Coordinates of C-alpha atoms in Angstrom, one line a residue:
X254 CA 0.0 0.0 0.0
X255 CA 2.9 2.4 -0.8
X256 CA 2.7 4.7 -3.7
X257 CA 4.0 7.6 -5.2
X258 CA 1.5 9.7 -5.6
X259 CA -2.2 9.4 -4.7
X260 CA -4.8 11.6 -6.4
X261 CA -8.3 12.3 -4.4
X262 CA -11.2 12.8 -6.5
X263 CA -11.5 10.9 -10.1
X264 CA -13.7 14.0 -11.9
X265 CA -11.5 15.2 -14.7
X266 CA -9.1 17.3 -12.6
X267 CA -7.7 14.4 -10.7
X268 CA -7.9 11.6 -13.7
X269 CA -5.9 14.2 -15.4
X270 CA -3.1 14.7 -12.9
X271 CA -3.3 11.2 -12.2
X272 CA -2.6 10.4 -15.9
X273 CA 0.4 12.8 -15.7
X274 CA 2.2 11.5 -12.5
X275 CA 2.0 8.3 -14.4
X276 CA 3.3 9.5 -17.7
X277 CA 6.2 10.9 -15.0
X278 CA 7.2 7.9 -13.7
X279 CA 5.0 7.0 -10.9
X280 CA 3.0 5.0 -9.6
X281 CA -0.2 6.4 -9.2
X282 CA -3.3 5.6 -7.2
X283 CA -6.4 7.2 -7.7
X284 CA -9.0 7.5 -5.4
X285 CA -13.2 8.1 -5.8
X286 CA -15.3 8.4 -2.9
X287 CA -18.6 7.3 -4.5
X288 CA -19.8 4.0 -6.4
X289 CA -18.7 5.2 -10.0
X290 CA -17.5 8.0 -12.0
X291 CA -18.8 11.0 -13.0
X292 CA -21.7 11.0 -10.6
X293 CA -23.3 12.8 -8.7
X294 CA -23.0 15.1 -11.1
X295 CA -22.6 18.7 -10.2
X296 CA -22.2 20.4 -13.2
X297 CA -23.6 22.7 -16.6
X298 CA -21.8 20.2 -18.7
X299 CA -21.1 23.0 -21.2
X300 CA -17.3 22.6 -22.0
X301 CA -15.2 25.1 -24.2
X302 CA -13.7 23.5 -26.8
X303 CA -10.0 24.2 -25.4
X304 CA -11.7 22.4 -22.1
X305 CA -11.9 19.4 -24.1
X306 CA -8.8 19.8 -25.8
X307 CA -6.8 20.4 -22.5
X308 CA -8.2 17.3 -21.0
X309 CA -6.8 14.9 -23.9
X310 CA -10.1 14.3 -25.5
X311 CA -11.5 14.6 -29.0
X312 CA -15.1 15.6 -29.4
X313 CA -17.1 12.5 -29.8
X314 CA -20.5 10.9 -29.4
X315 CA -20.0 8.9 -26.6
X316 CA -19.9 11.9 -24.1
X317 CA -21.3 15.0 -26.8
X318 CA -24.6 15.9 -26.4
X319 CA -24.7 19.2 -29.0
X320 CA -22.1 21.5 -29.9
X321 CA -22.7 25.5 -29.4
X322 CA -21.5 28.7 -31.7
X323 CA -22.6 31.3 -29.6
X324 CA -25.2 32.8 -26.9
X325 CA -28.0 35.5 -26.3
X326 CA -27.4 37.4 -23.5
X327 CA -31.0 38.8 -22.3
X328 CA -31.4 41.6 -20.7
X329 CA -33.7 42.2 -17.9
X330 CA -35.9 44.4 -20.0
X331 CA -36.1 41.8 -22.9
X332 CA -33.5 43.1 -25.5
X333 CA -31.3 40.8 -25.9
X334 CA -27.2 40.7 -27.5
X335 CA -26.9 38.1 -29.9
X336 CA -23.4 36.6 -29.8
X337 CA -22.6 34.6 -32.9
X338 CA -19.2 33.0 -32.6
X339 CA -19.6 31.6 -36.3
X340 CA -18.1 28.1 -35.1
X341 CA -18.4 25.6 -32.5
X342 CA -17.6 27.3 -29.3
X343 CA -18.8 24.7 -26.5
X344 CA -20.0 21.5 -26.2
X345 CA -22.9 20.2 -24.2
X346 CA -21.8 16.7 -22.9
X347 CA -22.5 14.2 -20.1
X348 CA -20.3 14.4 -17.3
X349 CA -20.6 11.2 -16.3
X350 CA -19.2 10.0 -19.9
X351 CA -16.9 12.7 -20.1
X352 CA -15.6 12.4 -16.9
X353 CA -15.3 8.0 -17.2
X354 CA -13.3 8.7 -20.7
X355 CA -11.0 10.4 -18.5
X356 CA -10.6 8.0 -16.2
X357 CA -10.1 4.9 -18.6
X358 CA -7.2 7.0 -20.2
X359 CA -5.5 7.2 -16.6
X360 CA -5.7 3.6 -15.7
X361 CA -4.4 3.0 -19.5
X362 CA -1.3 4.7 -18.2
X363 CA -1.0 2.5 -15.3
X364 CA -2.7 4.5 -12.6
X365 CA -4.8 2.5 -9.9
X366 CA -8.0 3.2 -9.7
X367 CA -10.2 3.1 -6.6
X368 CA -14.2 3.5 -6.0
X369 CA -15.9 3.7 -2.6
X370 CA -12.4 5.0 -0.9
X371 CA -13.1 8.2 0.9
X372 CA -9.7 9.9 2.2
X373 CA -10.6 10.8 6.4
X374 CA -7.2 12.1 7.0
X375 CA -4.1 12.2 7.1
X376 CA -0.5 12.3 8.8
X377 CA 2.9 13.7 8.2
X378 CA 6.2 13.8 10.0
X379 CA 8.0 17.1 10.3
X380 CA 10.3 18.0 7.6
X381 CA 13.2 18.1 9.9
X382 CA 12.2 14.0 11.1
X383 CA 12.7 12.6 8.1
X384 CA 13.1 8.8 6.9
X385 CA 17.1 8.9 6.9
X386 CA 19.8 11.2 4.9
X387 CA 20.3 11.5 0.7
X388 CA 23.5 11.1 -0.5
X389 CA 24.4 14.8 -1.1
X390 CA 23.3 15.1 2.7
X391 CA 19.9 16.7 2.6
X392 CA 16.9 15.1 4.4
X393 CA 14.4 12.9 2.5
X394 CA 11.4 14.1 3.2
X395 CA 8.7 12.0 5.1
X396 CA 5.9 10.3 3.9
X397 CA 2.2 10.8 3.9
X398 CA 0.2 8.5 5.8
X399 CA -3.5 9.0 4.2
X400 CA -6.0 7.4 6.6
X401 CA -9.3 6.1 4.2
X402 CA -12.4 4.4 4.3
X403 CA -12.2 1.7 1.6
X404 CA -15.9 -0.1 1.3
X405 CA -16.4 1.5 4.8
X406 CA -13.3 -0.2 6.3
X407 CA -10.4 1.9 7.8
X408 CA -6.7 1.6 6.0
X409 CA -3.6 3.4 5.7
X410 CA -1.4 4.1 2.3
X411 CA 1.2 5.6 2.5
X412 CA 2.2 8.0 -0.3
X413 CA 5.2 10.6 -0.6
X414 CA 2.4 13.2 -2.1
X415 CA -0.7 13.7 -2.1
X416 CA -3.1 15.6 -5.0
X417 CA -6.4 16.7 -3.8
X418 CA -8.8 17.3 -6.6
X419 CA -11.7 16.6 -4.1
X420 CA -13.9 19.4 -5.3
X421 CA -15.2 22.8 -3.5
X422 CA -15.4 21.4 -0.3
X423 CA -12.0 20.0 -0.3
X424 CA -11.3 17.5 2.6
X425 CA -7.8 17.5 1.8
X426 CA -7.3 21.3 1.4
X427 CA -8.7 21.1 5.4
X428 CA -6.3 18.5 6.8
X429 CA -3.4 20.4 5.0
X430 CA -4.8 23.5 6.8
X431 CA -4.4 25.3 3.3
X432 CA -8.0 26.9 3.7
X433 CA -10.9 27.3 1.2
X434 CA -12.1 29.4 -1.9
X435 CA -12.6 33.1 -1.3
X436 CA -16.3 32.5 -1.8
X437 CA -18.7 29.9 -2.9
X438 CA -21.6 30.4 -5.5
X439 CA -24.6 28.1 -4.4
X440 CA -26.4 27.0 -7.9
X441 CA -29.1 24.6 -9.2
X442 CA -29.8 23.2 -12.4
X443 CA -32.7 21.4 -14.2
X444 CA -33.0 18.9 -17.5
X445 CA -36.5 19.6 -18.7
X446 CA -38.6 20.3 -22.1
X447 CA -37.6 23.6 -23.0
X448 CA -38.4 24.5 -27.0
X449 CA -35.1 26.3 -27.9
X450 CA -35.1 28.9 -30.4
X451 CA -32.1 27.8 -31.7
X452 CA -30.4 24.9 -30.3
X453 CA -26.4 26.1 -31.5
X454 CA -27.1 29.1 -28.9
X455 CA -27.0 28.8 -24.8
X456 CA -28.7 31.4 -23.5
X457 CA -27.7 33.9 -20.5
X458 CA -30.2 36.0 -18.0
X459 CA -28.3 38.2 -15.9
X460 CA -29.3 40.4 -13.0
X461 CA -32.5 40.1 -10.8
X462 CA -33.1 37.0 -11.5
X463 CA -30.1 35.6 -10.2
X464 CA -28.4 37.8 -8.3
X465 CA -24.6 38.1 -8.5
X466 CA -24.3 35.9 -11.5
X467 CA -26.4 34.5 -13.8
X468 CA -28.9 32.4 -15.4
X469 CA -29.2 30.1 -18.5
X470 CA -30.5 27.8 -20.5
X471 CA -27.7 25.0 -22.0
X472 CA -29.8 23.4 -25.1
X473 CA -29.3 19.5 -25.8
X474 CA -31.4 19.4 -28.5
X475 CA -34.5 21.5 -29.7
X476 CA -36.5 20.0 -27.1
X477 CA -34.7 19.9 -24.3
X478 CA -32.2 22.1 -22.4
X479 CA -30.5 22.5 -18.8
X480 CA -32.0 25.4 -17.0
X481 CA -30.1 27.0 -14.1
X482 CA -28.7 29.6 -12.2
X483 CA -26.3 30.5 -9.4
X484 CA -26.2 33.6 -7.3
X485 CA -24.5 35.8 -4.7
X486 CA -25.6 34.6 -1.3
X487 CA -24.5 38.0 0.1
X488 CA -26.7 39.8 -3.0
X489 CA -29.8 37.6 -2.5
X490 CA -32.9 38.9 -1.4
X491 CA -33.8 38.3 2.3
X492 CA -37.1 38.8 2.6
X493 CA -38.2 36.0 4.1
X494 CA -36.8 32.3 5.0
X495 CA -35.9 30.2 2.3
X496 CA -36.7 33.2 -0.5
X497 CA -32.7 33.8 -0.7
X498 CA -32.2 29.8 -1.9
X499 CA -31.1 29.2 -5.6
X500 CA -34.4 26.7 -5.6
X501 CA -36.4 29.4 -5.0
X502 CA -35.0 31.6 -7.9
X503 CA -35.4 28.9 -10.4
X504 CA -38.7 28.6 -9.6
X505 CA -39.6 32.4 -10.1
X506 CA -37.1 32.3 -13.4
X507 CA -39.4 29.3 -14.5
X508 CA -43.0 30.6 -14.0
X509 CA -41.9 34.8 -14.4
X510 CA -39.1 35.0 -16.9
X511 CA -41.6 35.6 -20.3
X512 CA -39.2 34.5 -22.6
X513 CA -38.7 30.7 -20.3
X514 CA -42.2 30.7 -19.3
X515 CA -43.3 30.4 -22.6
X516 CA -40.6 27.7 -23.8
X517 CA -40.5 25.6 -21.2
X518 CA -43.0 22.8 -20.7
X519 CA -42.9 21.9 -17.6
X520 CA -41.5 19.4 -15.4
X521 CA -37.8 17.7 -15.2
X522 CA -36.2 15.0 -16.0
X523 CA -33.1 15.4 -13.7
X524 CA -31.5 17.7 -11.3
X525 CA -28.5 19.4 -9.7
X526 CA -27.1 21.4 -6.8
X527 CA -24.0 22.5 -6.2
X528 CA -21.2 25.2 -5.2
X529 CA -19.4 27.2 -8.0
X530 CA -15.9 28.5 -5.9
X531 CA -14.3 31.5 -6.7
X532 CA -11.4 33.2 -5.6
X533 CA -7.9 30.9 -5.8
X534 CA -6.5 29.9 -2.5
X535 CA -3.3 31.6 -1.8
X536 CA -1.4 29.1 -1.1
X537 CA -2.3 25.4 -3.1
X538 CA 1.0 23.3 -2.1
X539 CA 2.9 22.5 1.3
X540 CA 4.5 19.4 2.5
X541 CA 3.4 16.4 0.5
X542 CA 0.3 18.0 -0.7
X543 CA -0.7 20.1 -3.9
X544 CA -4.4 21.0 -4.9
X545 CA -6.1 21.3 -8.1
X546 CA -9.5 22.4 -9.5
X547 CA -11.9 23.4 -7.6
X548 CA -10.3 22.7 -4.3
X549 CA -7.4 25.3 -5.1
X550 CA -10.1 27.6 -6.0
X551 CA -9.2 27.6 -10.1
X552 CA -12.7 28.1 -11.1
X553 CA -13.4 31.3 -13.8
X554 CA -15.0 34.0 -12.3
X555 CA -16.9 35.3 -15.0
X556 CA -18.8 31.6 -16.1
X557 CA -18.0 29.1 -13.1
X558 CA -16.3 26.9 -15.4
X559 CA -13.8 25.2 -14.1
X560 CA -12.6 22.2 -16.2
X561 CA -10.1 24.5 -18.3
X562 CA -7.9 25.9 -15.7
X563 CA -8.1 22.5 -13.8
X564 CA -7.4 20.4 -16.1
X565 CA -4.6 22.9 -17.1
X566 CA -3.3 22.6 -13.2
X567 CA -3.7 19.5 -12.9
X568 CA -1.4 18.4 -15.6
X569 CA 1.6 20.8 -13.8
X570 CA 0.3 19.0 -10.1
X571 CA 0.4 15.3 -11.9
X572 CA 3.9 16.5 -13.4
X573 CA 5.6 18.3 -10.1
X574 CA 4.4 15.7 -7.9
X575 CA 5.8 12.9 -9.6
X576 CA 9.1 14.2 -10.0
X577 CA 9.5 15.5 -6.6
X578 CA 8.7 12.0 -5.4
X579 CA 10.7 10.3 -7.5
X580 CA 13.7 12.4 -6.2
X581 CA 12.7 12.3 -2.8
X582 CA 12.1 15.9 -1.9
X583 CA 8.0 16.7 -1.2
X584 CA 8.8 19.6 0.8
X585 CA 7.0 23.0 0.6
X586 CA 9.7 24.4 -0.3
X587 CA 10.2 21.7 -4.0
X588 CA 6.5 21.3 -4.3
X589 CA 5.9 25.2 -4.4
X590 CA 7.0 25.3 -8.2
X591 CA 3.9 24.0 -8.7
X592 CA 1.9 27.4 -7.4
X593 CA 4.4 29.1 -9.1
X594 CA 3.5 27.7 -12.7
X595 CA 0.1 27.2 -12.5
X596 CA -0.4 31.1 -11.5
X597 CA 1.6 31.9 -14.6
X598 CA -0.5 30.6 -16.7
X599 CA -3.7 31.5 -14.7
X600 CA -3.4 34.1 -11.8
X601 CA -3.7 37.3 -14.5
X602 CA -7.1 35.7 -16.2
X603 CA -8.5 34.3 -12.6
X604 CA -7.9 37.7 -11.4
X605 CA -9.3 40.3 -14.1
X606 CA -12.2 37.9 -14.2
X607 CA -12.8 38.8 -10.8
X608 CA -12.9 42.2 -11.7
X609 CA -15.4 41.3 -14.1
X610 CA -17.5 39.0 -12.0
X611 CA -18.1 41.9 -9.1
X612 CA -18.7 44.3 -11.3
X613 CA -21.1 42.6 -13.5
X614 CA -22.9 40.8 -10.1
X615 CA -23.6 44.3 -8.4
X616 CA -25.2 46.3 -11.7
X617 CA -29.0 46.8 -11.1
X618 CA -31.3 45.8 -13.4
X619 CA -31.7 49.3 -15.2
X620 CA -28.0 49.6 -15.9
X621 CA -27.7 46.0 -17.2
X622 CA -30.8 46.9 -19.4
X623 CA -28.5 50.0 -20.8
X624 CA -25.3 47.7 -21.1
X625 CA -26.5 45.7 -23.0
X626 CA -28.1 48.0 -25.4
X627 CA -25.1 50.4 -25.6
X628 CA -23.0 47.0 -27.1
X629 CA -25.5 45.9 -29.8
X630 CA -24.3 47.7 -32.6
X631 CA -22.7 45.7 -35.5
X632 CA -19.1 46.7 -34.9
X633 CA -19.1 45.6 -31.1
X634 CA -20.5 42.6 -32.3
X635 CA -18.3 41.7 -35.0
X636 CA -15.6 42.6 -32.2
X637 CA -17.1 40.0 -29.7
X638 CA -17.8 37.4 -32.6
X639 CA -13.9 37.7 -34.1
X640 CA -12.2 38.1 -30.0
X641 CA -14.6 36.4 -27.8
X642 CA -13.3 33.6 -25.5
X643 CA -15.1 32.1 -22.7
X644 CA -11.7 30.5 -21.5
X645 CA -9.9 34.1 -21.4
X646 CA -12.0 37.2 -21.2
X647 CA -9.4 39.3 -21.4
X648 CA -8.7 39.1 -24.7
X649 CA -11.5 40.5 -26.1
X650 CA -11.8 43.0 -23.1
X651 CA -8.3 44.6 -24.1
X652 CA -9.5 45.0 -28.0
X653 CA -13.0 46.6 -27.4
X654 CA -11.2 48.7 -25.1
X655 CA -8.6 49.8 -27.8
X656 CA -11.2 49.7 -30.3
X657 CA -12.8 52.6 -32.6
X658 CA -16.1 51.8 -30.4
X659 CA -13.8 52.9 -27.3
X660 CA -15.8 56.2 -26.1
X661 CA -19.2 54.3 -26.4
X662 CA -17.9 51.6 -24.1
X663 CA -16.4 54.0 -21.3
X664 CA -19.8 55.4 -21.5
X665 CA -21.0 51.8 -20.9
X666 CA -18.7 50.1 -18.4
X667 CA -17.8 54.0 -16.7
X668 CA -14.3 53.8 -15.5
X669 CA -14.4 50.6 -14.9
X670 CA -12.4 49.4 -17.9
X671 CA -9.7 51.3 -16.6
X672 CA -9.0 49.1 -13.6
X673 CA -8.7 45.8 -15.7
X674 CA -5.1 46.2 -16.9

């Protein structure tokens, strides 16, 4: 029972660093809490196409649902911004398919794979014990003794690091005492007959209605899309018990919203809860642990997806924790190049999308109404449609700032635009 490096959670962030420790020389074990892969499932399911791409995958029919171009962003008032990205921008997929796909390529690279093994705990010697001396004098570092529940029986494995990618209520993030997400973004989601306009297009309802964020509609097919939303608990209204609760808002957004009320049909065939975190921890490594996903707080502000930038971490986390392991040094100090890539490829977009996300979550309905109409001209369009990116904001951001539509935009967003760069 002695391993390398053990991975918590089997979702795609940790079959992903699994498959990478492998791929680094280690041997891996991955552990899953529940029965099987992929459920519960606590997710849109709407995947960029760079998500897909990061993760290893190729589009395909076992675990693609529909493929999106673009979205209509409806304003409170009923206007709405069509945004046409002329190609396939998303996919709509099952997560428990997508996330099994995954999985199967980790144990094809010699990863272990175990279900019904929930981590409990765990124990670690100080750096200065150690387990004896290296040969150019320094102290190995001591390994990780991660208590579990295996079928509901207690055990030990021992492992020099540990990768949790247990989700946004991290158990591993705890026992390392590395903290938790900034904030968390309760949301809901239904599968029911909804008669999409058009079935390439998600659809987006920001303000009131969700307070904070946002709400949408993810099409399958013609017939049938996900409806959800997630909110601000700080931004919700309080008027009475239980009227601040995401269940509550879909339920107004179903019978209210005129444009849903008169698409959707009724009923559901499945449903979700669960917590969007935002906000990266500050620190996501320390002795024999590193965390990825949603448990390092990696999720983008601005849509709550998080499959991009954890997949993206998680193939550093596989990568760093298999060759600190294999050298023998899991110390804070080795593992920390870990933080240190990761936020070079992320920090600056997790952090401007944060600007974006408060900013956007605290307009009232009245100025969302007059955003929204300020950027539906053809030029901002055709800006969005050539620049837009639901994987990095900022892009497009920077050229409708430097664009000839400049001074209609500062009239829009205020001075807001300034603080972004």
């Amino acid at each position: 029972m002695k391993y390398d490096v053990v991975v918590v959670g089997a979702g795609p962030v940790g079959s992903t660093a699994a498959r990478y420790a492998a791929m680094n020389g280690a041997k891996v074990l991955l552990l899953e809490e529940h029965s099987s892969i992929g459920s519960p499932v606590g997710c849109t399911g709407l995947l960029s196409t760079r998500a897909v791409e990061e993760c290893g995958l190729r589009p395909s029919d076992e675990f693609v649902f529909n493929s999106v171009r673009g979205a209509f962003v409806h304003a409170p008032d009923g206007q709405y911004l069509p945004i046409d990205g002329k190609q396939t921008k998303a996919y709509v997929v099952s997560r428990k398919n997508f996330d099994r796909a995954l999985a199967v390529m980790a144990v094809e690279e010699g990863v272990e794979l175990s279900l019904k093994t929930r981590a409990i705990g765990f124990e670690k010697e100080s750096s200065e014990a150690g387990t004896g001396t290296k040969e150019n004098g320094t102290k190995k570092s001591s390994p990780v003794k991660l208590k579990v529940l295996r079928n509901g029986k207690p055990e030990t494995i021992s492992t020099s690091v540990v990768i949790g990618a247990d989700g946004v209520k991290s158990r591993i993030a705890s026992y390392a005492g590395l903290g938790k997400p900034a904030r968390i973004l309760p949301g809901i989601q239904i599968e029911a007959p909804y008669a999409s306009d058009d079935s390439d297009f998600v659809e987006l309802f920001p303000g009131s209605s969700a307070p904070g964020f946002f709400a949408w509609t993810v099409p399958l097919d013609e017939k049938v899309s996900r409806i959800g939303l997630a909110l601000e608990p700080g931004l919700a209204c309080k008027s009475g018990p239980g009227e601040n609760s995401p269940l509550s808002y879909l339920e107004k957004l179903l019978c209210s919203n005129p444009h849903i009320k008169e698409r959707y049909s009724g009923g559901m065939l499945d449903f979700v809860v669960g917590g969007i975190p935002i906000g990266p921890l500050e620190k996501t490594s320390s002795d024999g642990v590193l965390l990825a996903g949603d448990a390092a707080g990696q999720t983008k502000p601005t849509s709550g997806g998080g499959v991009y930038t954890g997949a993206f971490a998680a193939k550093i986390a596989g990568k760093i924790a298999a060759e600190a392991a294999l050298e023998g040094d899991t110390s804070a100090r080795r593992l920390s190049e870990y933080d240190l890539l990761w936020r070079k490829g992320l920090a600056k977009e997790l952090e401007i999308g944060m600007k974006i996300h408060d900013y956007m979550g605290k307009l009232k309905d009245n100025q969302l109404n007059e955003l929204i109409g300020s950027l539906n001209t053809p030029s901002i369009l055709n800006t969005i449609t050539e620049y837009g990116d639901m994987d990095h904001p900022s892009v497009l951001m920077r050229k409708l700032m430097f664009s000839g539509n400049s001074l209609r935009l500062m009239k829009a967003f205020g001075t807001f635009v300034k603080t972004l760069f």
